[in-house]
PDB file of C-alpha atoms in Angstrom:
ATOM      1  CA  MET A 284      21.570  40.622 -15.365  1.00 53.00           C
ATOM      2  CA  VAL A 285      19.724  37.387 -16.121  1.00 53.00           C
ATOM      3  CA  THR A 286      21.037  34.250 -14.447  1.00 60.00           C
ATOM      4  CA  LYS A 287      20.904  31.480 -17.035  1.00 59.00           C
ATOM      5  CA  LEU A 288      19.963  27.881 -16.305  1.00 59.00           C
ATOM      6  CA  GLN A 289      20.330  25.005 -18.740  1.00 57.00           C
ATOM      7  CA  ALA A 290      19.220  21.402 -18.564  1.00 50.00           C
ATOM      8  CA  ASP A 291      21.398  18.680 -20.099  1.00 45.00           C
ATOM      9  CA  ALA A 292      18.549  17.678 -22.383  1.00 47.00           C
ATOM     10  CA  PRO A 293      14.997  18.969 -22.656  1.00 51.00           C
ATOM     11  CA  PRO A 294      12.800  16.485 -20.787  1.00 54.00           C
ATOM     12  CA  SER A 295       9.430  15.249 -21.960  1.00 51.00           C
ATOM     13  CA  SER A 296       6.366  14.437 -19.921  1.00 50.00           C
ATOM     14  CA  ALA A 297       5.075  10.879 -19.641  1.00 51.00           C
ATOM     15  CA  GLY A 298       2.929  11.558 -22.717  1.00 56.00           C
ATOM     16  CA  GLY A 299       5.947  12.788 -24.692  1.00 59.00           C
ATOM     17  CA  ALA A 300       4.966  16.469 -24.638  1.00 63.00           C
ATOM     18  CA  PRO A 301       7.802  18.930 -23.988  1.00 74.00           C
ATOM     19  CA  VAL A 302       8.169  20.165 -20.426  1.00 88.00           C
ATOM     20  CA  THR A 303       8.553  23.820 -19.499  1.00 95.00           C
ATOM     21  CA  LEU A 304      11.962  24.619 -17.999  1.00 96.00           C
ATOM     22  CA  VAL A 305      13.222  27.784 -16.369  1.00 97.00           C
ATOM     23  CA  THR A 306      16.126  28.856 -18.584  1.00 95.00           C
ATOM     24  CA  GLY A 307      16.915  32.119 -16.778  1.00 94.00           C
ATOM     25  CA  TYR A 308      15.690  34.605 -14.207  1.00 91.00           C
ATOM     26  CA  ASP A 309      16.226  38.041 -12.692  1.00 88.00           C
ATOM     27  CA  ALA A 310      14.137  40.309 -10.442  1.00 82.00           C
ATOM     28  CA  GLN A 311      11.961  41.482 -13.357  1.00 89.00           C
ATOM     29  CA  SER A 312      11.512  38.314 -15.428  1.00 93.00           C
ATOM     30  CA  ILE A 313      11.573  34.554 -15.586  1.00 95.00           C
ATOM     31  CA  HIS A 314      12.665  32.919 -18.830  1.00 96.00           C
ATOM     32  CA  LEU A 315      10.685  29.789 -19.669  1.00 96.00           C
ATOM     33  CA  ASN A 316      12.096  27.705 -22.517  1.00 94.00           C
ATOM     34  CA  GLY A 317      13.984  30.833 -23.595  1.00 93.00           C
ATOM     35  CA  GLN A 318      10.956  33.162 -23.559  1.00 94.00           C
ATOM     36  CA  PRO A 319      10.876  35.972 -20.971  1.00 95.00           C
ATOM     37  CA  TRP A 320       7.841  36.344 -18.713  1.00 95.00           C
ATOM     38  CA  ARG A 321       7.637  39.721 -17.014  1.00 94.00           C
ATOM     39  CA  GLN A 322       4.850  38.774 -14.626  1.00 94.00           C
ATOM     40  CA  SER A 323       4.254  36.179 -11.959  1.00 95.00           C
ATOM     41  CA  VAL A 324       3.663  32.797 -13.555  1.00 97.00           C
ATOM     42  CA  LEU A 325       2.003  29.466 -12.768  1.00 97.00           C
ATOM     43  CA  LEU A 326       3.398  26.224 -14.197  1.00 97.00           C
ATOM     44  CA  MET A 327       1.267  23.081 -14.068  1.00 95.00           C
ATOM     45  CA  PRO A 328       2.174  19.569 -15.229  1.00 93.00           C
ATOM     46  CA  GLY A 329       1.228  19.006 -18.877  1.00 90.00           C
ATOM     47  CA  GLN A 330       0.016  22.584 -19.405  1.00 93.00           C
ATOM     48  CA  PRO A 331       1.595  25.645 -20.987  1.00 94.00           C
ATOM     49  CA  PRO A 332       2.762  28.441 -18.656  1.00 96.00           C
ATOM     50  CA  MET A 333      -0.002  30.812 -17.571  1.00 96.00           C
ATOM     51  CA  PRO A 334      -0.170  34.107 -15.693  1.00 96.00           C
ATOM     52  CA  ALA A 335      -0.365  33.509 -11.959  1.00 95.00           C
ATOM     53  CA  PRO A 336      -3.855  34.000 -10.503  1.00 94.00           C
ATOM     54  CA  CYS A 337      -2.333  36.429  -7.975  1.00 93.00           C
ATOM     55  CA  THR A 338       0.554  38.862  -8.389  1.00 89.00           C
ATOM     56  CA  SER A 339       2.330  38.583  -5.045  1.00 93.00           C
ATOM     57  CA  PHE A 340       3.015  36.048  -2.323  1.00 95.00           C
ATOM     58  CA  GLN A 341       0.856  38.095   0.066  1.00 94.00           C
ATOM     59  CA  ASP A 342      -2.131  37.733  -2.298  1.00 94.00           C
ATOM     60  CA  LEU A 343      -1.927  33.931  -2.343  1.00 95.00           C
ATOM     61  CA  ASP A 344      -5.217  32.484  -1.111  1.00 94.00           C
ATOM     62  CA  ALA A 345      -6.977  29.184  -0.454  1.00 93.00           C
ATOM     63  CA  LYS A 346      -8.989  29.358  -3.707  1.00 92.00           C
ATOM     64  CA  THR A 347      -5.795  29.548  -5.791  1.00 93.00           C
ATOM     65  CA  LEU A 348      -4.236  26.637  -3.903  1.00 93.00           C
ATOM     66  CA  ARG A 349      -7.388  24.499  -4.242  1.00 90.00           C
ATOM     67  CA  GLY A 350      -7.238  25.015  -8.013  1.00 90.00           C
ATOM     68  CA  ILE A 351      -3.624  23.866  -8.072  1.00 92.00           C
ATOM     69  CA  ARG A 352      -4.453  20.862  -5.883  1.00 90.00           C
ATOM     70  CA  GLN A 353      -7.178  19.742  -8.303  1.00 86.00           C
ATOM     71  CA  ALA A 354      -4.493  19.367 -11.017  1.00 88.00           C
ATOM     72  CA  ALA A 355      -2.898  16.719  -8.723  1.00 87.00           C
ATOM     73  CA  PRO A 356       0.809  17.572  -8.905  1.00 93.00           C
ATOM     74  CA  GLN A 357       3.070  15.679  -6.501  1.00 94.00           C
ATOM     75  CA  VAL A 358       4.556  18.921  -5.199  1.00 96.00           C
ATOM     76  CA  LEU A 359       4.057  22.678  -5.510  1.00 97.00           C
ATOM     77  CA  ILE A 360       7.163  24.876  -5.495  1.00 98.00           C
ATOM     78  CA  ILE A 361       6.452  28.508  -4.577  1.00 98.00           C
ATOM     79  CA  GLY A 362       8.998  31.202  -5.399  1.00 97.00           C
ATOM     80  CA  SER A 363       8.056  34.055  -3.060  1.00 95.00           C
ATOM     81  CA  GLY A 364      10.183  36.826  -4.616  1.00 93.00           C
ATOM     82  CA  ASP A 365      13.656  38.059  -3.683  1.00 91.00           C
ATOM     83  CA  ARG A 366      13.430  36.660  -0.147  1.00 92.00           C
ATOM     84  CA  GLY A 367      12.127  33.347   1.089  1.00 92.00           C
ATOM     85  CA  GLN A 368       8.824  33.488   2.940  1.00 94.00           C
ATOM     86  CA  LEU A 369       7.000  30.801   4.860  1.00 92.00           C
ATOM     87  CA  LEU A 370       3.605  29.733   3.591  1.00 93.00           C
ATOM     88  CA  PRO A 371       1.119  30.338   6.427  1.00 93.00           C
ATOM     89  CA  PRO A 372      -0.018  27.036   7.998  1.00 92.00           C
ATOM     90  CA  HIS A 373      -3.685  27.603   7.115  1.00 90.00           C
ATOM     91  CA  LEU A 374      -2.716  27.839   3.417  1.00 92.00           C
ATOM     92  CA  ALA A 375      -0.373  24.829   3.541  1.00 92.00           C
ATOM     93  CA  ALA A 376      -3.267  22.860   5.056  1.00 90.00           C
ATOM     94  CA  VAL A 377      -5.328  23.512   1.910  1.00 89.00           C
ATOM     95  CA  LEU A 378      -2.799  21.452  -0.056  1.00 89.00           C
ATOM     96  CA  MET A 379      -2.258  18.756   2.553  1.00 84.00           C
ATOM     97  CA  SER A 380      -5.719  17.937   3.888  1.00 76.00           C
ATOM     98  CA  ARG A 381      -9.244  17.523   2.622  1.00 64.00           C
ATOM     99  CA  SER A 382     -11.853  20.172   3.195  1.00 60.00           C
ATOM    100  CA  GLU A 383     -15.637  20.012   3.137  1.00 59.00           C
ATOM    101  CA  GLU A 384     -15.456  21.702  -0.275  1.00 59.00           C
ATOM    102  CA  ASP A 385     -13.145  18.892  -1.503  1.00 54.00           C
ATOM    103  CA  ASP A 386     -15.652  16.283  -0.292  1.00 51.00           C
ATOM    104  CA  LEU A 387     -18.525  17.999  -2.123  1.00 54.00           C
ATOM    105  CA  LEU A 388     -16.480  18.316  -5.314  1.00 55.00           C
ATOM    106  CA  ALA A 389     -15.508  14.625  -5.154  1.00 55.00           C
ATOM    107  CA  LEU A 390     -19.187  13.648  -4.858  1.00 52.00           C
ATOM    108  CA  ALA A 391     -20.239  15.895  -7.740  1.00 56.00           C
ATOM    109  CA  THR A 392     -17.345  15.108 -10.090  1.00 55.00           C
ATOM    110  CA  PRO A 393     -16.066  11.556 -10.552  1.00 50.00           C
ATOM    111  CA  GLY A 394     -12.268  11.525 -10.409  1.00 49.00           C
ATOM    112  CA  ALA A 395     -12.062  14.906  -8.664  1.00 53.00           C
ATOM    113  CA  ASP A 396     -10.738  13.425  -5.420  1.00 60.00           C
ATOM    114  CA  ALA A 397      -7.379  15.223  -5.364  1.00 65.00           C
ATOM    115  CA  PRO A 398      -4.567  13.699  -3.292  1.00 78.00           C
ATOM    116  CA  PRO A 399      -2.494  15.809  -0.895  1.00 87.00           C
ATOM    117  CA  VAL A 400       0.171  17.976  -2.522  1.00 91.00           C
ATOM    118  CA  GLY A 401       3.562  18.589  -0.952  1.00 93.00           C
ATOM    119  CA  VAL A 402       4.551  22.247  -0.832  1.00 95.00           C
ATOM    120  CA  GLU A 403       7.841  24.110  -0.493  1.00 96.00           C
ATOM    121  CA  SER A 404       8.211  27.880  -0.364  1.00 96.00           C
ATOM    122  CA  MET A 405      11.535  29.647  -0.980  1.00 97.00           C
ATOM    123  CA  ASP A 406      12.979  32.681  -2.758  1.00 96.00           C
ATOM    124  CA  THR A 407      12.227  32.656  -6.480  1.00 95.00           C
ATOM    125  CA  HIS A 408      15.814  32.017  -7.590  1.00 94.00           C
ATOM    126  CA  ALA A 409      16.029  28.867  -5.436  1.00 96.00           C
ATOM    127  CA  ALA A 410      12.528  27.865  -6.545  1.00 97.00           C
ATOM    128  CA  CYS A 411      13.564  28.052 -10.220  1.00 97.00           C
ATOM    129  CA  ARG A 412      16.511  25.722  -9.626  1.00 96.00           C
ATOM    130  CA  THR A 413      14.439  23.334  -7.488  1.00 97.00           C
ATOM    131  CA  TYR A 414      11.638  23.227 -10.070  1.00 98.00           C
ATOM    132  CA  ASN A 415      14.080  22.369 -12.880  1.00 97.00           C
ATOM    133  CA  LEU A 416      15.674  19.612 -10.801  1.00 96.00           C
ATOM    134  CA  LEU A 417      12.325  18.001  -9.979  1.00 96.00           C
ATOM    135  CA  VAL A 418      11.048  18.275 -13.562  1.00 96.00           C
ATOM    136  CA  THR A 419      14.192  16.687 -14.998  1.00 93.00           C
ATOM    137  CA  GLU A 420      13.704  13.819 -12.510  1.00 94.00           C
ATOM    138  CA  GLY A 421      10.287  13.245 -14.104  1.00 93.00           C
ATOM    139  CA  ARG A 422       8.260  14.434 -11.101  1.00 94.00           C
ATOM    140  CA  GLN A 423       4.785  15.930 -11.530  1.00 95.00           C
ATOM    141  CA  VAL A 424       5.575  19.391 -10.190  1.00 97.00           C
ATOM    142  CA  ALA A 425       3.651  22.657 -10.217  1.00 97.00           C
ATOM    143  CA  ALA A 426       5.342  25.990  -9.616  1.00 98.00           C
ATOM    144  CA  LEU A 427       4.160  29.452  -8.720  1.00 97.00           C
ATOM    145  CA  PHE A 428       6.869  32.068  -9.274  1.00 97.00           C
ATOM    146  CA  PHE A 429       6.489  35.628  -7.965  1.00 96.00           C
ATOM    147  CA  LEU A 430       8.838  38.326  -9.249  1.00 92.00           C
ATOM    148  CA  GLY A 431      10.738  40.945  -7.285  1.00 78.00           C
ATOM    149  CA  ASP A 432      10.660  41.553  -3.567  1.00 58.00           C
ATOM    150  CA  ALA A 433       7.145  42.138  -2.336  1.00 45.00           C
ATOM    151  CA  LEU A 434       7.921  41.170   1.255  1.00 40.00           C
ATOM    152  CA  GLU A 435       5.551  42.739   3.728  1.00 40.00           C
ATOM    153  CA  PRO A 436       7.164  44.068   6.942  1.00 39.00           C
ATOM    154  CA  ASP A 437       5.266  41.587   9.140  1.00 42.00           C
ATOM    155  CA  SER A 438       5.723  38.510   6.901  1.00 38.00           C
ATOM    156  CA  PRO A 439       7.794  35.653   8.290  1.00 40.00           C
ATOM    157  CA  ALA A 440      11.009  35.548   6.237  1.00 39.00           C
ATOM    158  CA  LEU A 441      13.607  32.860   5.986  1.00 36.00           C
ATOM    159  CA  ALA A 442      17.129  33.871   6.971  1.00 34.00           C
TER     160      ALA A 442
END
């Protein structure tokens, strides 16, 4: 059964473009503006939804997070599946601190100096609700939603 979410009014971005909202979810799909997505999905400010660059929380890597950081959202919400999982500190650091690669990119590309990005990781259902709340507040938020429960036995889980 799909849990439905509704905003009071569809928000718009600062430029007036419509914002993607999560309108429902279940273990097999996420509904974005009423359209079901049956795969993990990445939402970025001012961009249409796109397939996630990785299919599970365990596959999340520094390269993916650097790409998200370059888009300069204020915060990244990660929905880790059916159960909340903690983002490993070395991956959270990619979003919060500069790397040598960031310094080289900033030198080569004017305006590519990406600020730190806050990150929160939680189960996907909570992440959907949190994302909608932040978007309707007008925040520049990115989201990475993973479907189902792909929890590895040795992954740190939230109780």
